[in-house]
GROMACS .gro file of C-alpha atoms in nm:
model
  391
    1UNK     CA    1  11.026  -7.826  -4.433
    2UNK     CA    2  11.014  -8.084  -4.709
    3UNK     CA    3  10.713  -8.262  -4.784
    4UNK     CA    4  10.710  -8.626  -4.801
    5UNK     CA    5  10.625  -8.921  -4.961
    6UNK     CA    6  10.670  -8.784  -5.341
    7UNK     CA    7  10.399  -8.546  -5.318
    8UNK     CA    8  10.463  -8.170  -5.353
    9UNK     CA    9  10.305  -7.923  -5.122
   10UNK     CA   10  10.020  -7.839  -5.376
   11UNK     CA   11   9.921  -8.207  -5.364
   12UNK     CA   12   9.959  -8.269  -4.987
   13UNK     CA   13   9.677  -7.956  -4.996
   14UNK     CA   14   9.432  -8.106  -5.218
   15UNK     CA   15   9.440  -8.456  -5.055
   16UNK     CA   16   9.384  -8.285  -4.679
   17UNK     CA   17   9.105  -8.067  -4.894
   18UNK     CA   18   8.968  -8.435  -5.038
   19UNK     CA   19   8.921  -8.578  -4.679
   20UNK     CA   20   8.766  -8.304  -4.540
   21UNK     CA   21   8.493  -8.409  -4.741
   22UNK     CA   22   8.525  -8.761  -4.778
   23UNK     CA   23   8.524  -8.857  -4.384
   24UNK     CA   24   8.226  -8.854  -4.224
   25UNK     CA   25   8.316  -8.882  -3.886
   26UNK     CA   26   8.447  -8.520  -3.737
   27UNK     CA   27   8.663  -8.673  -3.512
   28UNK     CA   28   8.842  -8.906  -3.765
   29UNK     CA   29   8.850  -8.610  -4.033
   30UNK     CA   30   8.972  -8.394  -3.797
   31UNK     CA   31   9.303  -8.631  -3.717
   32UNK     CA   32   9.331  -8.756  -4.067
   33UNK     CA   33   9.367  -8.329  -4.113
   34UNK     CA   34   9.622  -8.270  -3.838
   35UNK     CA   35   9.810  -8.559  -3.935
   36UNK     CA   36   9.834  -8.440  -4.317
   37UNK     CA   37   9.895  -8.091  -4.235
   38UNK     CA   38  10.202  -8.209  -4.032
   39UNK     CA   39  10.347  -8.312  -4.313
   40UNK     CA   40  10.331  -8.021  -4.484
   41UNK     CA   41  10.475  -7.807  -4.245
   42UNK     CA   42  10.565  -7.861  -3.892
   43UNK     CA   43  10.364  -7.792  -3.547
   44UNK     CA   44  10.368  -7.869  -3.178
   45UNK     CA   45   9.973  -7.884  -3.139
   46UNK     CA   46   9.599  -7.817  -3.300
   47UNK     CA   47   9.321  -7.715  -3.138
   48UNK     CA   48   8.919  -7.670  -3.335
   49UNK     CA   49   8.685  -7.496  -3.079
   50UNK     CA   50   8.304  -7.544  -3.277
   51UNK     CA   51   8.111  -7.247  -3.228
   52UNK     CA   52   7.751  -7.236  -3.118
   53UNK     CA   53   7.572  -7.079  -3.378
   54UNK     CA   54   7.342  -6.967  -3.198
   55UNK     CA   55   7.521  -6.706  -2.995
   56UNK     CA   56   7.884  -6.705  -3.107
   57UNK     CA   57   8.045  -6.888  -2.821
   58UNK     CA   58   8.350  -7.083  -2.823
   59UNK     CA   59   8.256  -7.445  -2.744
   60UNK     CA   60   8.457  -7.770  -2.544
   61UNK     CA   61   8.775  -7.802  -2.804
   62UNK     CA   62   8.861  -8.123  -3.034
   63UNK     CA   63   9.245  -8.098  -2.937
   64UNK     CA   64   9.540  -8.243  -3.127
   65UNK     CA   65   9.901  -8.352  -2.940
   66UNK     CA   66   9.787  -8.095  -2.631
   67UNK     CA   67   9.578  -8.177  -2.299
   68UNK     CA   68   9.237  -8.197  -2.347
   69UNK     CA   69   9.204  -8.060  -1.955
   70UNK     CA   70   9.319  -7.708  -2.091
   71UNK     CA   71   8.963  -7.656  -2.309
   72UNK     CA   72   8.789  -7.602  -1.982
   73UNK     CA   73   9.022  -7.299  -1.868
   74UNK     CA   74   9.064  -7.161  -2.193
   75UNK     CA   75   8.696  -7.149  -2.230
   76UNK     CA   76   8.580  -6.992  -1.848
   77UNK     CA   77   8.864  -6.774  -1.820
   78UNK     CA   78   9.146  -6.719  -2.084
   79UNK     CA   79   8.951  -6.678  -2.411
   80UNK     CA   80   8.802  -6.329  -2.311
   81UNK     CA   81   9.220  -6.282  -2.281
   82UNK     CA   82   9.304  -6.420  -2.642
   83UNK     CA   83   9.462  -6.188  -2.895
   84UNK     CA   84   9.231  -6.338  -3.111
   85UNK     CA   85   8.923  -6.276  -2.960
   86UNK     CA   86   9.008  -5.914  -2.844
   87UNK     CA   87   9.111  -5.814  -3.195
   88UNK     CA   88   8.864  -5.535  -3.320
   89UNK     CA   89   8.587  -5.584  -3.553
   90UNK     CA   90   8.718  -5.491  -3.835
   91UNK     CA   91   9.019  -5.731  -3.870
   92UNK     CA   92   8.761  -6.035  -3.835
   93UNK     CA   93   8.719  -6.224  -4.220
   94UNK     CA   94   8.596  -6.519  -4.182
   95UNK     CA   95   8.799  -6.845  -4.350
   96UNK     CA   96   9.107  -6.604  -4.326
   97UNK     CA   97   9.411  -6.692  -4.114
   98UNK     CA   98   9.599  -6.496  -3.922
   99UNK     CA   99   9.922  -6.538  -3.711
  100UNK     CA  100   9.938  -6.471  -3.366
  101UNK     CA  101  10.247  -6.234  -3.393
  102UNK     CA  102  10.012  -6.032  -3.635
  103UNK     CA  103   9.801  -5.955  -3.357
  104UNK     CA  104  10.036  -5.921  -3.043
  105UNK     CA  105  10.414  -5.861  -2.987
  106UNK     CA  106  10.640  -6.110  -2.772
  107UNK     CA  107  10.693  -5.812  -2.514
  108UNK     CA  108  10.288  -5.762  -2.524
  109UNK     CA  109  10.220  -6.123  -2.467
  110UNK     CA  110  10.459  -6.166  -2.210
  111UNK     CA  111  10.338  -5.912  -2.019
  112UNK     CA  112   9.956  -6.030  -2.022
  113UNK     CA  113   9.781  -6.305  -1.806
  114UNK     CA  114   9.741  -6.503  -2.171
  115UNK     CA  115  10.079  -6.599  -2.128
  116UNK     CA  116   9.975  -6.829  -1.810
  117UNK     CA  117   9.736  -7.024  -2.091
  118UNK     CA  118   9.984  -7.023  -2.342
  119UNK     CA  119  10.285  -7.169  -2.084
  120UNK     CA  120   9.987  -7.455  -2.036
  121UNK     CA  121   9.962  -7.592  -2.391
  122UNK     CA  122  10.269  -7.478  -2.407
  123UNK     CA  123  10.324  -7.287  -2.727
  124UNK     CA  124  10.462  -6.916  -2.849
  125UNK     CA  125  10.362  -6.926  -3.209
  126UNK     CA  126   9.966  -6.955  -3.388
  127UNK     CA  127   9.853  -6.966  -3.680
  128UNK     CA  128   9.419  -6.934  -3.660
  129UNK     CA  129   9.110  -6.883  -3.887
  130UNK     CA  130   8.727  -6.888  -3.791
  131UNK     CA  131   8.620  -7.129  -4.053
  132UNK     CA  132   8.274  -7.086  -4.159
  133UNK     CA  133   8.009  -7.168  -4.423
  134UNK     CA  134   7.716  -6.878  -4.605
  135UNK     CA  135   7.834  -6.597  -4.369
  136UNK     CA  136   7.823  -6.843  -4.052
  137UNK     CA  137   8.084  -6.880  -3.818
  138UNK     CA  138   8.159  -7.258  -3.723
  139UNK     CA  139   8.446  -7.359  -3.600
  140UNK     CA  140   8.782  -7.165  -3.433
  141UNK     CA  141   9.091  -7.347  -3.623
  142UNK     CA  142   9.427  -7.320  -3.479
  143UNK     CA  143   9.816  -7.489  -3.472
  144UNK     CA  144  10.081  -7.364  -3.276
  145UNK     CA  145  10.425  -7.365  -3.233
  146UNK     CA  146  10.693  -7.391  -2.951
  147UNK     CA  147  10.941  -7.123  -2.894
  148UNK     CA  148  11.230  -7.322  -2.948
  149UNK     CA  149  11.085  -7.296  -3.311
  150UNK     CA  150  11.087  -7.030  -3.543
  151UNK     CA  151  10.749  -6.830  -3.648
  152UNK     CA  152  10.491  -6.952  -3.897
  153UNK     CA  153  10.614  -6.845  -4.263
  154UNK     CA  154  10.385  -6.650  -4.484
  155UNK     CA  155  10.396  -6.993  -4.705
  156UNK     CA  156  10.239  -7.171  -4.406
  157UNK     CA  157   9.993  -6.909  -4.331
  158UNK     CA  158   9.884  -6.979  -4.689
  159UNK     CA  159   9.861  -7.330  -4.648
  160UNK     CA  160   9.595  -7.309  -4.334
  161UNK     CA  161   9.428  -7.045  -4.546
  162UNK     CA  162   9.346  -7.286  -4.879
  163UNK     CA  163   9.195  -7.546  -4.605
  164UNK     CA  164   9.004  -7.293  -4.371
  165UNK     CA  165   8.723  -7.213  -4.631
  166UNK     CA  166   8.720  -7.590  -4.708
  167UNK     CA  167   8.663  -7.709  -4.361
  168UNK     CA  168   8.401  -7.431  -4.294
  169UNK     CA  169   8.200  -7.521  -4.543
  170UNK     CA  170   8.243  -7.887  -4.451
  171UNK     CA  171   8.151  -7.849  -4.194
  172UNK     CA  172   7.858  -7.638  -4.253
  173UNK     CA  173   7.744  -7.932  -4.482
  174UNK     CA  174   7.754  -8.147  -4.182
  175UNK     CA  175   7.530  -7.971  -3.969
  176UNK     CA  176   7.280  -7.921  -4.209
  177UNK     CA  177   7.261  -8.254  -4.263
  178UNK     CA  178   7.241  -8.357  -3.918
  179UNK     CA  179   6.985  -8.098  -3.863
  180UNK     CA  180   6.807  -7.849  -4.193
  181UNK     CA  181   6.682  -7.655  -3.910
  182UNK     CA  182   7.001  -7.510  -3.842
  183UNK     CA  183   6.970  -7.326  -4.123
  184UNK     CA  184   6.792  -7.056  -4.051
  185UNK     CA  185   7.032  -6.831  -3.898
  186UNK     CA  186   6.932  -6.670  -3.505
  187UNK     CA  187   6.917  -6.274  -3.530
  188UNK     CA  188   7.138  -6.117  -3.253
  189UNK     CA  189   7.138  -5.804  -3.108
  190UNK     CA  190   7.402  -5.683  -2.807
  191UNK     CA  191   7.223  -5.380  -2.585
  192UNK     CA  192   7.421  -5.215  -2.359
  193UNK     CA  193   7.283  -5.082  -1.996
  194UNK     CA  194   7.067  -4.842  -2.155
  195UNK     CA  195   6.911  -5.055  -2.391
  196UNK     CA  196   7.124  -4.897  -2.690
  197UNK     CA  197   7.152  -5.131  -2.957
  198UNK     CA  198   7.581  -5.192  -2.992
  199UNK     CA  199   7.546  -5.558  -3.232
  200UNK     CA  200   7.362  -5.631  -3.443
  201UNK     CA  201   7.419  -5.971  -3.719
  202UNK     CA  202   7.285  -5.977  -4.037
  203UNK     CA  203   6.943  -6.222  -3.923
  204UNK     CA  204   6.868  -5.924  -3.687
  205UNK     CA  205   6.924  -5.639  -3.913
  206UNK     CA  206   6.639  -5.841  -4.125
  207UNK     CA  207   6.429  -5.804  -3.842
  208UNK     CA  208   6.487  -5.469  -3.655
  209UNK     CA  209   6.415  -5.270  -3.947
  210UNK     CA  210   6.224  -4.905  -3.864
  211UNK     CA  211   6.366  -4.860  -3.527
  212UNK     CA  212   6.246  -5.220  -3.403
  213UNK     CA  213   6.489  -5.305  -3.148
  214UNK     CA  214   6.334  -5.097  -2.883
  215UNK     CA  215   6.047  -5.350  -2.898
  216UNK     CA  216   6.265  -5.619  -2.889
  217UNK     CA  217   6.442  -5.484  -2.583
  218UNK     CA  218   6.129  -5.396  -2.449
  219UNK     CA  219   5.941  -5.724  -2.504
  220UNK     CA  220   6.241  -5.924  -2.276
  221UNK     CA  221   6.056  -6.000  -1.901
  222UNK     CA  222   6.260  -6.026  -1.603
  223UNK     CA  223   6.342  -6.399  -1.625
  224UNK     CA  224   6.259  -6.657  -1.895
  225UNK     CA  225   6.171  -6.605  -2.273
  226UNK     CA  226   5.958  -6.361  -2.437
  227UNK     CA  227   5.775  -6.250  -2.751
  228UNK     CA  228   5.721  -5.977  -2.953
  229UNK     CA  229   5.534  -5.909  -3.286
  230UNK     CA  230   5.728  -5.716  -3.560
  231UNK     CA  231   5.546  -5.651  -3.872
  232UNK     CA  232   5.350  -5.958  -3.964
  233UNK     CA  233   5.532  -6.177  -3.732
  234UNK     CA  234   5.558  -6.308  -3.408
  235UNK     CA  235   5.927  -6.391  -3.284
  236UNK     CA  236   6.037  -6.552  -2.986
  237UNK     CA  237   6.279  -6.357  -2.772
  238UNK     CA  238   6.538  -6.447  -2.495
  239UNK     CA  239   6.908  -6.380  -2.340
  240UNK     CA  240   7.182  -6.574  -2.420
  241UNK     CA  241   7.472  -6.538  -2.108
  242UNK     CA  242   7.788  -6.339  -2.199
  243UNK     CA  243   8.068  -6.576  -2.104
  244UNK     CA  244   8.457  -6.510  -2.155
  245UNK     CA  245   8.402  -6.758  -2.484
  246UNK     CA  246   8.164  -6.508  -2.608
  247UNK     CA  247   8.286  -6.370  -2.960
  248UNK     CA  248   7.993  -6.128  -2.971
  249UNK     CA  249   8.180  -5.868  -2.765
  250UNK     CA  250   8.442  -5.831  -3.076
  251UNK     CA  251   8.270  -5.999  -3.370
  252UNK     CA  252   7.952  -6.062  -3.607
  253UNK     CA  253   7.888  -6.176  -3.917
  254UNK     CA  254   7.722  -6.030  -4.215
  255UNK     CA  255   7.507  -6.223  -4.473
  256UNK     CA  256   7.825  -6.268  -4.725
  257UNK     CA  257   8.130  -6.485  -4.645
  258UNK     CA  258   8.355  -6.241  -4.740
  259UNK     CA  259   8.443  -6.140  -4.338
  260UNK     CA  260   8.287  -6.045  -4.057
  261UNK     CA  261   8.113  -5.707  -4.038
  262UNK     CA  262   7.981  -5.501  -3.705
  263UNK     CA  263   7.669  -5.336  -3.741
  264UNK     CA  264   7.798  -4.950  -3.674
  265UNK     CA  265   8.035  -5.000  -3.989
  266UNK     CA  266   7.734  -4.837  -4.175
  267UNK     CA  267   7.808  -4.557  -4.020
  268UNK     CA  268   8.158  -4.369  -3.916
  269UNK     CA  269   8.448  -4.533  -3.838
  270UNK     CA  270   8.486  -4.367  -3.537
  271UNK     CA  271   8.158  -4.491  -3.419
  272UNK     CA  272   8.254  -4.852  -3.495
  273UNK     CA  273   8.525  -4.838  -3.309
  274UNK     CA  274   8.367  -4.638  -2.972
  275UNK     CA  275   8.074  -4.872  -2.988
  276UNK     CA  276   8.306  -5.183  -2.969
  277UNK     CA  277   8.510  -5.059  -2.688
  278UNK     CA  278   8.190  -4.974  -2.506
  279UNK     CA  279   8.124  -5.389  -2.530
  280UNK     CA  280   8.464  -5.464  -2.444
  281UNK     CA  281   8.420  -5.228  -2.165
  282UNK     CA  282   8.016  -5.359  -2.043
  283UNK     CA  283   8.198  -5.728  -2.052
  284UNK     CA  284   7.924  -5.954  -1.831
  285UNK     CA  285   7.643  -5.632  -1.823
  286UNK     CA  286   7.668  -5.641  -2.170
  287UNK     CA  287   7.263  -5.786  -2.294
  288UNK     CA  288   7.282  -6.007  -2.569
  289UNK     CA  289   6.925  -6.157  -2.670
  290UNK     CA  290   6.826  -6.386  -2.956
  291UNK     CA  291   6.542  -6.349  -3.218
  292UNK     CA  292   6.375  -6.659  -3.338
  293UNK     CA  293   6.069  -6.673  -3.576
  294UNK     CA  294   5.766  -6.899  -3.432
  295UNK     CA  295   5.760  -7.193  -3.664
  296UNK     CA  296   5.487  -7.395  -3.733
  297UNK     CA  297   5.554  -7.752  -3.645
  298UNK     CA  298   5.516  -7.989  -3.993
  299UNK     CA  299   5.669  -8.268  -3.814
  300UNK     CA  300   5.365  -8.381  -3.613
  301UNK     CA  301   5.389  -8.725  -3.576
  302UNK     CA  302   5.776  -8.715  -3.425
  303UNK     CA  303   5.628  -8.429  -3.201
  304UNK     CA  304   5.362  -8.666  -3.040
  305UNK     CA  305   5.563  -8.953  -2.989
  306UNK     CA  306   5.839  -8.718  -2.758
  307UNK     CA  307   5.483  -8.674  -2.529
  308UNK     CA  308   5.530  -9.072  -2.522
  309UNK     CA  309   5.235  -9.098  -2.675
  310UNK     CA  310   5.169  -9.473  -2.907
  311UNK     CA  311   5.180  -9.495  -3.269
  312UNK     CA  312   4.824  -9.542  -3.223
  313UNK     CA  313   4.696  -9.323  -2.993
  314UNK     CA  314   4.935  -9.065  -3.239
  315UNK     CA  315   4.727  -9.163  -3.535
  316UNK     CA  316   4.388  -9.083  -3.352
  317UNK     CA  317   4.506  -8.762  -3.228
  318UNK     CA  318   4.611  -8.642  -3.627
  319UNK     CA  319   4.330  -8.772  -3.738
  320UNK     CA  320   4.064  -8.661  -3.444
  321UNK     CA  321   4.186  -8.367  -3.333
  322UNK     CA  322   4.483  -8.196  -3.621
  323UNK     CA  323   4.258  -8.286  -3.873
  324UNK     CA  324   3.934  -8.151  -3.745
  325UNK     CA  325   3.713  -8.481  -3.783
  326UNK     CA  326   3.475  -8.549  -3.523
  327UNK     CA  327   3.532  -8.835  -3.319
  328UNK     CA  328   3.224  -9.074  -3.453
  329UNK     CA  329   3.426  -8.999  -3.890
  330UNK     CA  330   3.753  -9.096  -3.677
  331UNK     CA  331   3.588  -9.420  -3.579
  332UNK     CA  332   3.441  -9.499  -3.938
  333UNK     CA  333   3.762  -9.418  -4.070
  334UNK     CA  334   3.990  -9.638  -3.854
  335UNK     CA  335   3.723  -9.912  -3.833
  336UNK     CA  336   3.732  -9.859  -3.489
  337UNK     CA  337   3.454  -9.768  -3.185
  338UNK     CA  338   3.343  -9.412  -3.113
  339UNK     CA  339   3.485  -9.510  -2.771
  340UNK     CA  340   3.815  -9.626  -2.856
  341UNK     CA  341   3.842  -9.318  -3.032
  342UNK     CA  342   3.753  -9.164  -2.691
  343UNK     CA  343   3.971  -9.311  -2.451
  344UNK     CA  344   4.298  -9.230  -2.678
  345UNK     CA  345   4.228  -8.889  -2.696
  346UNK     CA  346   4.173  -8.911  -2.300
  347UNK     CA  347   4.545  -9.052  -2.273
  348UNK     CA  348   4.665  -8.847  -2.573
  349UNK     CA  349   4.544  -8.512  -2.331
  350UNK     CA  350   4.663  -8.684  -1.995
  351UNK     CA  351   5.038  -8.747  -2.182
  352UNK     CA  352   5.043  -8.380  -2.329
  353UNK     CA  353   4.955  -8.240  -2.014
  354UNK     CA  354   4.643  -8.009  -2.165
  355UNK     CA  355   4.232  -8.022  -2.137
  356UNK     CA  356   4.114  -8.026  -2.450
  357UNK     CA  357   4.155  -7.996  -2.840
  358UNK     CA  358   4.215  -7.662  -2.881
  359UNK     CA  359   4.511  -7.679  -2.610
  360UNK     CA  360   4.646  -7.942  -2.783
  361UNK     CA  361   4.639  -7.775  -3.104
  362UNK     CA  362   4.815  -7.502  -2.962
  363UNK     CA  363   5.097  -7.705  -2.745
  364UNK     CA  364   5.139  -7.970  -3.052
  365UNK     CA  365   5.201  -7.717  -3.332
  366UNK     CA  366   5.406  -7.466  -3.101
  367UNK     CA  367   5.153  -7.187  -3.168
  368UNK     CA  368   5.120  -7.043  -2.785
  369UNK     CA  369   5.306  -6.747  -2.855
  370UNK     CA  370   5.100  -6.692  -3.182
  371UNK     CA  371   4.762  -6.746  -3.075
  372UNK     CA  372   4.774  -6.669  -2.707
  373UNK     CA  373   4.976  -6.357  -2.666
  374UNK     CA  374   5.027  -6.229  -2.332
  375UNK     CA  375   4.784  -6.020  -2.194
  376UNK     CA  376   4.854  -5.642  -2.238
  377UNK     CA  377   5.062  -5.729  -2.546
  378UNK     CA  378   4.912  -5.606  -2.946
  379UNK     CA  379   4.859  -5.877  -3.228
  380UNK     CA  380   5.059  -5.854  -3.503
  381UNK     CA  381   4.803  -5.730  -3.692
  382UNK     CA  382   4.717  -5.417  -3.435
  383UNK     CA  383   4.911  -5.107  -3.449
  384UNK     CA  384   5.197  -5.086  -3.184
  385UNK     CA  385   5.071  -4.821  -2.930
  386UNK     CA  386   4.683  -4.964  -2.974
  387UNK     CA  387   4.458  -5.074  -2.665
  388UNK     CA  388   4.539  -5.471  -2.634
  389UNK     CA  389   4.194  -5.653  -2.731
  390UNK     CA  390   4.125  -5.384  -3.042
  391UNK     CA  391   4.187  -5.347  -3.379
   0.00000   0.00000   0.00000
């Protein structure tokens, strides 16, 4: 296809690359970038799917010229159906596109219920690329193309592939400027039924050094969150529910942004492979928890006023309770009565929903699972194995 407007196809690239940056809004950017790449080669439809980065799953889809209805479906049902997603582990790269006749014949596709999805958008052809940013998986990018049209050209599968690494890591810009937090990346770990260890990412491998995930698996209860103390550490641990947008049954990532890596590839290929049928094969009894690192809470203030506590009453509690002053230094230091001082820390407790400073110290700063483990569970600083209560 010709490009128009006096631009060549090079500089039709580097202007979609330029606005991937320059808008700010996702949804804008992301119409201004379908609209551009149509002019450098044609397509029925586009589709970006964000991922949650917290446990790989496909989220509700930004579409492009094809009903927005179909994200729902896709998402419940057909994705645990998609070529793409049921591709082994080893053929995942992140920022690298890859046509959908690559993956799956006509005959093969035909033949499989991901024909019904495909008949809905409707399209035959795809072009797609998990676009990410430092080894993390953001967004699912994808055009397609009718059958009435001829397949995606090796030129064209270029052309996605000099934008995919570009929008990943615009992307990746965007969130961590909407939230630094984000940053830190959530270690993840698949068990099967027996509590064998089948995924692990790169943020868990960190973690679940020696052996580990035993304790991890060990330290889930029945229902609800948990903790466990590895090394010097205490970590939060929960479940995350395996859904058919779930990309952990066929993918992780490793540390680099060179591709995707599973965890068994350390060891024989035959392994790999066997471990990541035995996910495919587990599908909703497959266990796949989350390991977070208790933080310490710097952003105090913020934290108070979400209790619906005053600015005021907020100042009295940094001062008379986070900052260890007793209540009469509080009073000289505000210019305020001993009993003023009194009566907001009343309301400050009564908001937060605790008894007393130390409680509030604790539920402020996040610190429950550090300083009050459960009972029957070590410290971090006693020997796993040890009698709770001794060191």
């Amino acid at each position: 296809m010709g490009v128009s407007g006096g631009m060549d196809r090079h500089e039709r690239l580097l202007e979609i690359v330029n606005l991937v940056y320059e808008i700010e809004d996702r949804h804008q950017m992301l119409v201004a970038l379908f609209d551009e790449l149509r002019r450098v080669f044609a397509f029925s439809s586009g589709v970006l799917l964000p991922i949650d980065p917290a446990c790989f799953e496909l989220q509700e889809a930004a579409c492009f010229d094809c009903p927005a209805e179909n994200s729902s479906p896709y998402l419940e049902h057909y994705a645990a159906l998609d070529p793409y997603v049921l591709r082994g582990p080893a053929s995942f790269h992140l920022n690298r596109t890859v046509r959908l006749s690559d993956l799956a014949g006509a005959r093969e596709l035909a033949r499989s219920e991901f024909a019904d999805f495909m008949a809905m958008v409707p399209y035959r052809h795809a072009l797609a690329a998990v676009c990410g940013f430092n080894g993390q998986p953001l967004a699912a990018f994808s055009v397609h193309r009718s059958g009435q049209r001829a397949d995606f050209t090796a030129d064209e599968l270029a052309a996605v592939d000099s934008i995919a690494p570009h929008l990943g890591r615009a992307l990746g810009i965007r969130r961590l400027l909407a939230d630094p937090a984000q940053t830190e990346a959530v270690g993840l770990l698949a068990f099967d039924d027996r509590g064998q260890v089948l995924f692990m990412n790169a943020a868990a491998r960190r973690v679940a050094v020696d052996g580990t995930a035993s304790l991890i698996f060990a330290a889930l209860p029945p229902t609800g969150p948990g903790t466990v103390c590895l090394g010097l550490r205490r970590y939060r641990v929960g479940r995350f529910p395996w859904r058919a947008a779930s990309l952990l049954t066929s993918i992780e990532h490793d540390a680099s942004e060179s591709g995707f890596m599973h965890t068994a590839s350390i060891r024989s290929g035959a392994t790999m492979v066997r471990s990541w049928r035995d996910a495919q094969r587990l599908g909703t009894k497959l266990l796949i928890v989350g390991v977070v690192p208790f933080q310490r809470r710097v952003d105090v203030l913020s934290r108070l006023e979400k209790y619906g506590l005053s600015r005021r009453e907020s100042t009295i509690t940094v001062h008379g309770v986070l900052s260890g002053l007793a209540n009469a230094e509080v009073a000289r230091a505000l210019c305020i009565s001993e009993e003023t001082v009194k009566s907001h820390l009343r309301e400050a407790y009564r908001k937060i929903g605790v008894g007393n400073r130390q409680e509030l110290v604790v539920r402020v700063l996040g610190l429950e699972g550090e300083l009050l483990p459960g009972r029957g569970e070590p410290r971090c600083d006693q020997p796993a194995g040890s009698p709770p209560g001794r060191s």
